[in-house]
Amino acid sequence: MYAPRPSRRASALAVVAATGLVLAGCSGCSGSGGGTSDTSASKSSDALTTFTPAGKGSVDKITWNVFQGEPQTVDPFQSADYTPNMINSNMCETLFAQTPDFKIKPNLATSYTNPDPKTWTYKLRSGVTFWDGSPMTADDVVWSMRHNMTDKSSFYGYLYANVASIAKTGTAEVTVKLKKPDYLFNDELASYAGVVVQKNFYEQHGKKVGTPGVGVMCTGPYRFAKWTRGQSISASRYDGYWNKSLPRKVKNIDFTFLTDDSAITSGLLSGQIDGTYGPPVAGLSQLRASSAGKLYSGPAPLAVTLVVANHKGAMGNADVRKALQMAIDWKGIGKQVYAGEGTPASLQTVPAVYGFAKDDLTSYAGSVKTDGSAKTDEAKKLLAGVPADVKSKEISLVVPQQAETQQLGVGIKDAADRIGLKFKLNVVPATGYSNYLYDPATRGGTDLLYTQFWPNIPNPLDWLGLTAVTGGTFNQSGYKGIDGLYAKAIGTKDESARSKLVVQMEQKLHDEMDPMFSGIQLTNDVWLGSKITGAPAAFSYVYYPWAAHLSGTGK
């Protein structure tokens, strides 16, 4: 759903070296600035691609690293981050699927109807079985949806806020009744809001579901096999899987939990690790130059940005927000901090999420597009009209203690210093950083927070609901500026009219630069060792069964 924590841990040595890079490369960026960079390190090995080349051969076993470390659970209802989702997406399926080309298509539900604004009826796919061979039934679907709606431990319950009832209305049919029209709800069933698990398994094991000794019971192409604490989670191919169009050439996968950049890079280069999404930025140059495998880059709904967390300080002033965003060398940060994998974003919502509003949002984004270079002089002019007592307030930014995030923080502080703002950069342990996002007591009066954000689904209303609507997970400042437009859009059936409302919201957010800055949009990287190929290069691994596309190369 989102990434409250940065993508990986880094050693203290890497942090010191990387921080020096930003100071050397960006501290002089002013006006049309943008530091120089090593082009060999910032140039992708290939143009962006959705899928890596298909293979043919079978592979008995591979090792795949999940860069964020060991998950706390593999219960999909509690899965909303890189590591658990990267594993669960191959085991537990949803009613609809969001594909690597950012489309939403039928999956466990083959079709739906919307006979009136407050009713959604779903036809279920026949021939689907759980790993124990028992058929998926409408009862399992109803139980799964109700569990999502009512269980307080579910991360997806808020998406059921407008649901009045869920009922079995046929042997292979489920009907959802709403309290009021909600034209986002249906698409959200392509996230774990629409996950289907076996009712009997959950009723039998209760809160132990998702733990090492119990696992889960789902319908996906890979079945939970074994969880060795501190070492790996193993999944094995489910030969009774319904979707025969997926290759499923890899029989067994061991998901390992390395988090150290150097150890991950070494494991990839040596072949001890066959593949990973999100390989360390610090190791990209080595990986691109290696014959041990290949690095691919694909499109992604990922944004590195700043969340406005406090309106009581200087960040409560729109001109201060806009001046700071304008003064930041986003272009240089994309090149230096993210090794060329990051480019300045025109809007708070990135293109991969434009969805039904693609044409209108693309047009509006083009009208406000910049190259992301620091515009120091313009920022200073904007600040000239800000009252002195506002400019004198210190602005605080909290980032986790990791190489990339510290570099980012240093670059932002440099921008603030150059335009005369009082700015304090606070670096906190990465393991506790998420508390600043979710715990008001920990956050206190912090003005800005780092985040690397991704939404549930490729739909701009999902992004806006999480980041800019009252109650949204990433709306820490309590911004209310688009609540009315958002409510109207959710209840609007006509896509064209809904799209126009989305543009109005994006325009307001851009004009106010609140409650999230337009930052950097990232690409998605995947490393495949020489013996495997076929995985999606696009960022789809958090809900889509990416491993089912893997196959051998014959090497």
Short mmCIF file of N, CA and C in Angstrom, two decimals, residues 315 317-327 379 382 510-513 517:
data_model
loop_
_atom_site.label_atom_id
_atom_site.label_comp_id
_atom_site.label_asym_id
_atom_site.label_seq_id
_atom_site.Cartn_x
_atom_site.Cartn_y
_atom_site.Cartn_z
N MET A 315 5.76 25.62 7.70
CA MET A 315 5.16 24.86 6.62
C MET A 315 3.67 25.11 6.47
N ASN A 317 2.59 27.96 5.81
CA ASN A 317 2.54 29.04 4.83
C ASN A 317 2.79 28.49 3.43
N ALA A 318 1.84 28.70 2.51
CA ALA A 318 1.93 28.13 1.18
C ALA A 318 3.15 28.62 0.42
N ASP A 319 3.51 29.89 0.59
CA ASP A 319 4.67 30.43 -0.14
C ASP A 319 5.97 29.82 0.36
N VAL A 320 6.04 29.49 1.64
CA VAL A 320 7.24 28.83 2.17
C VAL A 320 7.34 27.42 1.58
N ARG A 321 6.23 26.72 1.53
CA ARG A 321 6.23 25.37 0.96
C ARG A 321 6.67 25.41 -0.50
N LYS A 322 6.06 26.32 -1.26
CA LYS A 322 6.37 26.40 -2.68
C LYS A 322 7.81 26.85 -2.92
N ALA A 323 8.30 27.75 -2.10
CA ALA A 323 9.68 28.23 -2.25
C ALA A 323 10.67 27.10 -1.97
N LEU A 324 10.43 26.33 -0.93
CA LEU A 324 11.35 25.24 -0.61
C LEU A 324 11.33 24.18 -1.71
N GLN A 325 10.15 23.79 -2.16
CA GLN A 325 10.06 22.79 -3.22
C GLN A 325 10.77 23.27 -4.47
N MET A 326 10.64 24.56 -4.77
CA MET A 326 11.25 25.16 -5.95
C MET A 326 12.78 25.21 -5.83
N ALA A 327 13.27 25.36 -4.62
CA ALA A 327 14.71 25.51 -4.41
C ALA A 327 15.46 24.18 -4.37
N ALA A 379 12.73 31.26 -5.89
CA ALA A 379 12.31 30.91 -4.53
C ALA A 379 12.54 32.07 -3.57
N LEU A 382 9.85 34.64 -3.99
CA LEU A 382 8.60 34.21 -3.40
C LEU A 382 8.62 34.42 -1.89
N HIS A 510 -1.19 21.04 -6.31
CA HIS A 510 0.02 21.59 -6.91
C HIS A 510 0.16 23.07 -6.58
N ASP A 511 -0.94 23.80 -6.66
CA ASP A 511 -0.90 25.24 -6.37
C ASP A 511 -0.54 25.52 -4.92
N GLU A 512 -0.98 24.64 -4.03
CA GLU A 512 -0.73 24.83 -2.60
C GLU A 512 0.51 24.08 -2.12
N MET A 513 1.03 23.15 -2.94
CA MET A 513 2.15 22.28 -2.57
C MET A 513 1.90 21.68 -1.18
N PHE A 517 4.84 17.12 -1.27
CA PHE A 517 5.57 17.80 -2.34
C PHE A 517 5.56 16.98 -3.62
#
